[in-house]
XYZ file of C-alpha atoms in Angstrom:
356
model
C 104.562 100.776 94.408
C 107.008 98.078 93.806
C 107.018 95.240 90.893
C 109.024 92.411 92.143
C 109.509 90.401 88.882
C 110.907 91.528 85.843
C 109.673 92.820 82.595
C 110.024 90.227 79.726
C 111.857 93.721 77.911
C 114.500 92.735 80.610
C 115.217 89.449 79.855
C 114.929 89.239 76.198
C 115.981 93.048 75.540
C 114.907 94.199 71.891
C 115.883 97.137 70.456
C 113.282 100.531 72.388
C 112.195 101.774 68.864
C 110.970 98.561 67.573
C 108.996 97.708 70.941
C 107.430 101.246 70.670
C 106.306 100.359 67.415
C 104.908 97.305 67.961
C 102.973 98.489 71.177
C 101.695 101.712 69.109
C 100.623 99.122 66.551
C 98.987 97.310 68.890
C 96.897 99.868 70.480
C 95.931 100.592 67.280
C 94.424 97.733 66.739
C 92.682 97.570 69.921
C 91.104 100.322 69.786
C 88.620 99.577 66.880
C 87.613 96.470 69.368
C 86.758 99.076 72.662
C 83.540 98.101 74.327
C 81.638 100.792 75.370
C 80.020 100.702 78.376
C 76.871 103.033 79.250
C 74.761 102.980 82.067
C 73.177 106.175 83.274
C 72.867 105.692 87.395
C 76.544 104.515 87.310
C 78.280 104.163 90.507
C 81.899 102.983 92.161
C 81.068 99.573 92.160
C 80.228 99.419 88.469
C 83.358 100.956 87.730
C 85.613 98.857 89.868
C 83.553 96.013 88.182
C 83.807 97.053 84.786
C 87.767 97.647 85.257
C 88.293 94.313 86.557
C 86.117 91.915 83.964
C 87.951 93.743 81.411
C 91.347 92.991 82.631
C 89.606 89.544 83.047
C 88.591 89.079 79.333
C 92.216 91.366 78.542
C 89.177 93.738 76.786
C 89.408 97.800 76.123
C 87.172 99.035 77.747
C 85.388 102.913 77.412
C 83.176 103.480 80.555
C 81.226 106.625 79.650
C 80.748 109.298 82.454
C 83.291 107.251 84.830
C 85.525 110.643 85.097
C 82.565 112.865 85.599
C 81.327 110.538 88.364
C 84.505 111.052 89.870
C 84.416 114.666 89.974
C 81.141 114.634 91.413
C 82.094 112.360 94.315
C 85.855 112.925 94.693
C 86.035 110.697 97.565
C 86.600 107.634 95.383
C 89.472 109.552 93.336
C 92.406 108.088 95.687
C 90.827 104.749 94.484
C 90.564 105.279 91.064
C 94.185 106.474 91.376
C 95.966 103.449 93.272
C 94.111 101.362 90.675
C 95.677 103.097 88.166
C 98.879 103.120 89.489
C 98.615 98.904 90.390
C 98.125 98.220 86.415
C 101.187 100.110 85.856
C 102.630 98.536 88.450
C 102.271 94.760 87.453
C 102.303 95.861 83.867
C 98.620 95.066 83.137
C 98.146 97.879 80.431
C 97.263 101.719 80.561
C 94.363 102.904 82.680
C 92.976 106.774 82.329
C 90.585 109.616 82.532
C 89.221 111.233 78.665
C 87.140 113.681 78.657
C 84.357 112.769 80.888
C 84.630 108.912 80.416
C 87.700 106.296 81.928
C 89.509 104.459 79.179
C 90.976 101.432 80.462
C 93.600 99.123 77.703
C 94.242 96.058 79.672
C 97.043 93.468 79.394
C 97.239 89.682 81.003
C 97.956 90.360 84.672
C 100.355 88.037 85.331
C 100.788 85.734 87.781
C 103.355 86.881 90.356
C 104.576 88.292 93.666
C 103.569 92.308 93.924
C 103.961 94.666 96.166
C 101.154 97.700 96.407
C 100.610 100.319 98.104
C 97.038 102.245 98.995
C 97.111 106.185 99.924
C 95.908 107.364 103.707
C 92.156 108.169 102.000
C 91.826 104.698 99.867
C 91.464 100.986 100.435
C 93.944 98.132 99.852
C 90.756 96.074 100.139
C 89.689 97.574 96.264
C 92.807 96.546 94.813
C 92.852 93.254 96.280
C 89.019 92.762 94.304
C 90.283 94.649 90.947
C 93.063 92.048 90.651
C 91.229 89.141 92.071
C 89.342 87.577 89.085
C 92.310 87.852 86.134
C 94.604 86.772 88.964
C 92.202 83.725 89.340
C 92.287 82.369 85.812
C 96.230 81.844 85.918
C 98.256 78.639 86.195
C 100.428 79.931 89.525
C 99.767 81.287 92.192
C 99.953 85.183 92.928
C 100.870 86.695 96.212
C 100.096 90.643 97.399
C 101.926 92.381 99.736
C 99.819 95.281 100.543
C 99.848 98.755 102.889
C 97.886 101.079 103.525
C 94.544 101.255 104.503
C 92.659 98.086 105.494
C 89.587 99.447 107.062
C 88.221 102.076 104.711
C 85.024 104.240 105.059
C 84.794 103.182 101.139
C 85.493 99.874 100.978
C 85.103 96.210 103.168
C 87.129 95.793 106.180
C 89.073 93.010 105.792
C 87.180 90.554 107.967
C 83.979 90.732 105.365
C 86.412 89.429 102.852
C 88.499 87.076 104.756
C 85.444 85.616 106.346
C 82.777 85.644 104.685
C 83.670 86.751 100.504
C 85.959 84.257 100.192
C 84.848 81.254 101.771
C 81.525 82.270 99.693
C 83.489 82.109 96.650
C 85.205 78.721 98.155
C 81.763 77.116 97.046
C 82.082 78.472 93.965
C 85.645 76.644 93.063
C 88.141 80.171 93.579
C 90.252 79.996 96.667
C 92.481 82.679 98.201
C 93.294 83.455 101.851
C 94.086 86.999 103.496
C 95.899 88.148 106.433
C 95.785 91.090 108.659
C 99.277 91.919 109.353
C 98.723 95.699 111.101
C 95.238 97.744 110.946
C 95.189 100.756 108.892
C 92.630 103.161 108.751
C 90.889 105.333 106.715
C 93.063 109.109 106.775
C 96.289 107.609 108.203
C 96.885 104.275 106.341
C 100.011 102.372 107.850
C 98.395 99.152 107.638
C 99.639 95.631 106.314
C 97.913 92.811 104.304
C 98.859 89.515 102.451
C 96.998 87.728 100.481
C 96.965 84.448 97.929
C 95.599 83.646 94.957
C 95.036 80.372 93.279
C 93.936 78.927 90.228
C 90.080 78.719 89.751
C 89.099 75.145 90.205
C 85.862 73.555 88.326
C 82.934 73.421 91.073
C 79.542 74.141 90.651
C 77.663 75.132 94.285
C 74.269 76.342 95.541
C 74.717 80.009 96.894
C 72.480 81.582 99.071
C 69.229 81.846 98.990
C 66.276 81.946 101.841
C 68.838 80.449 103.827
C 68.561 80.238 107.796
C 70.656 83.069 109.581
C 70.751 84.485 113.477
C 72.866 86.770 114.558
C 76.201 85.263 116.619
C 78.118 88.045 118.027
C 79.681 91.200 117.252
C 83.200 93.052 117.925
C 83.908 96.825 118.151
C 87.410 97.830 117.024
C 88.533 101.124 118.448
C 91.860 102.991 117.415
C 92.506 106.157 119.760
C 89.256 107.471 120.546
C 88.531 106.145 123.944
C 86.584 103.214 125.858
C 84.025 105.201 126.809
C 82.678 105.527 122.770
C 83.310 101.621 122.327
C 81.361 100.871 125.716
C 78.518 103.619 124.504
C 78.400 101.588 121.003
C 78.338 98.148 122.762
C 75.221 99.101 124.717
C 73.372 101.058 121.660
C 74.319 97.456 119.515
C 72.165 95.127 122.221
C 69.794 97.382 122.147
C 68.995 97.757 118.674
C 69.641 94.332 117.976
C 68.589 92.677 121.318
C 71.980 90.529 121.020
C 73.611 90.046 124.813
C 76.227 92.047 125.856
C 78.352 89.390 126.778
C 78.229 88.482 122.828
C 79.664 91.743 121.910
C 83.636 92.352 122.390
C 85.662 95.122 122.141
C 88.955 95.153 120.465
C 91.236 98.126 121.111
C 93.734 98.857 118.303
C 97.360 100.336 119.749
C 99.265 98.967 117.039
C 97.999 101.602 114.104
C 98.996 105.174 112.640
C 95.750 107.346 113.633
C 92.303 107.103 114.859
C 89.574 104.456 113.813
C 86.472 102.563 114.760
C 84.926 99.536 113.021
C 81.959 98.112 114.132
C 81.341 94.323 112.664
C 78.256 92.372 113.390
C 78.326 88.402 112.627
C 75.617 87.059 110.920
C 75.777 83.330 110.833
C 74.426 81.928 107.349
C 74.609 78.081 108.517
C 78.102 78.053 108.847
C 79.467 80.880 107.041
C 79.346 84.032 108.917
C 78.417 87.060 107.138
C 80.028 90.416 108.413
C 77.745 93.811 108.370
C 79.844 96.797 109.510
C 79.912 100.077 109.588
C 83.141 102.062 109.096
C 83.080 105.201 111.466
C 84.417 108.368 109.475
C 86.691 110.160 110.961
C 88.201 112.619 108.574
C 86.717 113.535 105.535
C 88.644 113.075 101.880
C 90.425 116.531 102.477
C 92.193 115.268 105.795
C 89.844 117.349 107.453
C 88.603 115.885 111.106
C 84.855 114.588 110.526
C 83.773 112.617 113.653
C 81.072 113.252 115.546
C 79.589 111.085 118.425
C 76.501 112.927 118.874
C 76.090 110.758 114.884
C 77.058 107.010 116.420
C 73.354 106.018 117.562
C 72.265 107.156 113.967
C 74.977 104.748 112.534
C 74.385 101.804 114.480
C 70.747 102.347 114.070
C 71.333 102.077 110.389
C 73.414 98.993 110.975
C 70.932 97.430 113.070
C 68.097 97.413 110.614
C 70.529 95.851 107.790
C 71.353 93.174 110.127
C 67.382 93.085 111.082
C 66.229 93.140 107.556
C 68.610 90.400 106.880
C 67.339 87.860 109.263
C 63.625 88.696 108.745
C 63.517 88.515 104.878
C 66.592 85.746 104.578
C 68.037 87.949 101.710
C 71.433 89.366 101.389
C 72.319 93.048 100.813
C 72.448 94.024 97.293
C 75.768 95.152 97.531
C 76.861 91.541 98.585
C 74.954 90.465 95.792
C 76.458 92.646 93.344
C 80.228 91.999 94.565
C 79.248 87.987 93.809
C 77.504 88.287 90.808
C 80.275 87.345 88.114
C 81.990 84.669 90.265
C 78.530 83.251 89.972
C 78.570 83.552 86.338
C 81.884 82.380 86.361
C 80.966 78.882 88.070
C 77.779 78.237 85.910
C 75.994 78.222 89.635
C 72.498 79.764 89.819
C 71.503 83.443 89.909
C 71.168 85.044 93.012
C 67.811 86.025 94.640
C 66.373 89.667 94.236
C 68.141 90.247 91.428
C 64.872 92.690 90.309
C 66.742 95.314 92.101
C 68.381 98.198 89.705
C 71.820 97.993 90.808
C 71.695 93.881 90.422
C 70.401 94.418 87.299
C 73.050 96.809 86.284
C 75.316 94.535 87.462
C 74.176 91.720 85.496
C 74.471 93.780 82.329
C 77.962 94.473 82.730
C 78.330 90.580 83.148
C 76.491 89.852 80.341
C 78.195 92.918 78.334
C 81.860 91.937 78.959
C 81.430 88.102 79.635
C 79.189 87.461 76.930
């Protein structure tokens, strides 16, 4: 990873013993004001969460059990990790495993221009919504420069976020644009993003609730694995979804580093279309070759009743929910529906917890 501007040390240099003693001093001090934070059923999302409302508030943070959740599901290690390594990075504080808990001493991200990187079994897409709400709340503009992987079995692809998470959060006064430069996937990486981020702007906006929605289409990328699986997966999507397979497109990837297959339904939610995917796996966190076709009708089943679910009861996912919880609190707009669901609930805790 690369940190394009400089360090104040740099341009005011003061003498290496005095800043170490002012930034032992410091930590010092901060750590008698470390919020705890305890939920039992904790999972990624928390965590990500957690880590970026802190850098938000520039609060220590102590997330008990975040290491030993790690260990027990060390597929989200390579994110913790490139997390990690982006506060050191941009120089937004220190960011580690103790004992069985993560410790996380933020500093102000700063505006800037930064170039990250993601390894072949993480997302780019995580970092991009750690650093999204501190970089929100500066005066300037930021830009990221980001490879790696863009289409992660762990994460949003980037068309959820560039179409439908941040035009949602348009309504909601916080404005940023992405691009897909190259496609990356998960276990070979090589992929290319940009995005923008601009100061929050006052706006208050309804979001979504028992709103109209109908499925509009749906697109199969495919990286190396054949037309015959995309063809197989456009037939098994109209029929589990009864959308025409004229509405359906296939996009076939040449331009990445390994295998890969995204499947992306569009859900249009009166002018905003929601994306429900599903990420194929094809290796497993060890590097290890997981894909199996024989498991595709499963999948798409699975996708099929989300995006059935979602038009019938007119509520969104409780994932989406979660992911726009605090810009919600942020805007002063009104709570989303369902929010009787645990991990909503947990959610809202942390909001309340951190945000106060």
């Amino acid at each position: 990873m690369k940190f394009l501007l400089f360090p104040a040390s740099l341009v005011n240099p003061v003498h290496p013993v005095k800043i170490f003693l002012q930034f032992a001093h410091l930590n010092h001090l901060r750590s008698f004001n470390m919020l705890e934070i305890d939920f039992t059923d904790i999972d990624w999302l928390l965590i990500r969460q957690a880590l970026s409302l802190a850098l938000l508030k520039n609060r220590p943070v102590h997330i008990l059990r975040g290491r030993a959740f790690l260990e027990r599901n060390p597929e989200y290690l390579p994110l913790f990790d490139d997390i990690a390594a982006a506060v050191s990075s941009i120089g937004a504080g220190m960011l580690f495993p103790r004992n069985e808990s993560i410790v996380f001493e933020p500093h102000k991200a700063q505006s800037g221009i930064y170039r990250l990187e993601s390894a072949p079994f993480s997302s780019s897409v995580e970092i991009l919504l750690f650093l999204m709400p501190a970089l929100f709340y500066n005066k300037v503009r930021s830009i990221l420069y980001q490879r790696g992987v863009t289409h992660s079995v762990l994460s949003y692809p980037t068309g959820f976020v560039k179409e439908f998470l941040l035009k949602a959060l348009e309504q909601l006064g916080f404005y940023a644009s992405l691009t897909l430069r190259r496609f990356g996937f998960y276990g070979s990486g090589g992929g290319a993003l940009e995005s923008r981020i601009y100061p929050q702007e006052a706006k208050r906006a309804p979001i979504f609730s028992g709103i109209p929605c109908a499925i509009s289409g749906a697109t199969i990328y495919i990286s190396r694995l054949g037309m015959e699986l995309a063809l197989e997966e456009k037939r098994l999507i109209a029929e589990f979804t009864g959308l025409r397979q004229d509405r359906i497109s296939i996009m076939d990837v040449q331009d990445s580093d390994g295998c890969g297959n995204s499947i992306q339904v569009y859900i249009d939610l009166g002018g905003i279309h929601l994306i429900l995917f599903r990420e194929v796996r094809i290796y497993n966190e060890k590097g290890d070759r997981a894909f199996n076709k024989d498991n595709v009708p499963a999948i798409l089943s699975g996708l099929s009743a989300e995006v059935n679910t979602l038009i019938l009861d007119r509520l969104l996912p409780e994932h989406i929910i979660r992911e726009l919880y605090p810009y919600i609190i942020f805007s002063g707009a009104d709570l989303p529906h369902k929010i009787e669901a645990p991990p909503v609930i947990r959610t809202g805790k942390l909001c309340e917890l951190i945000l106060g």
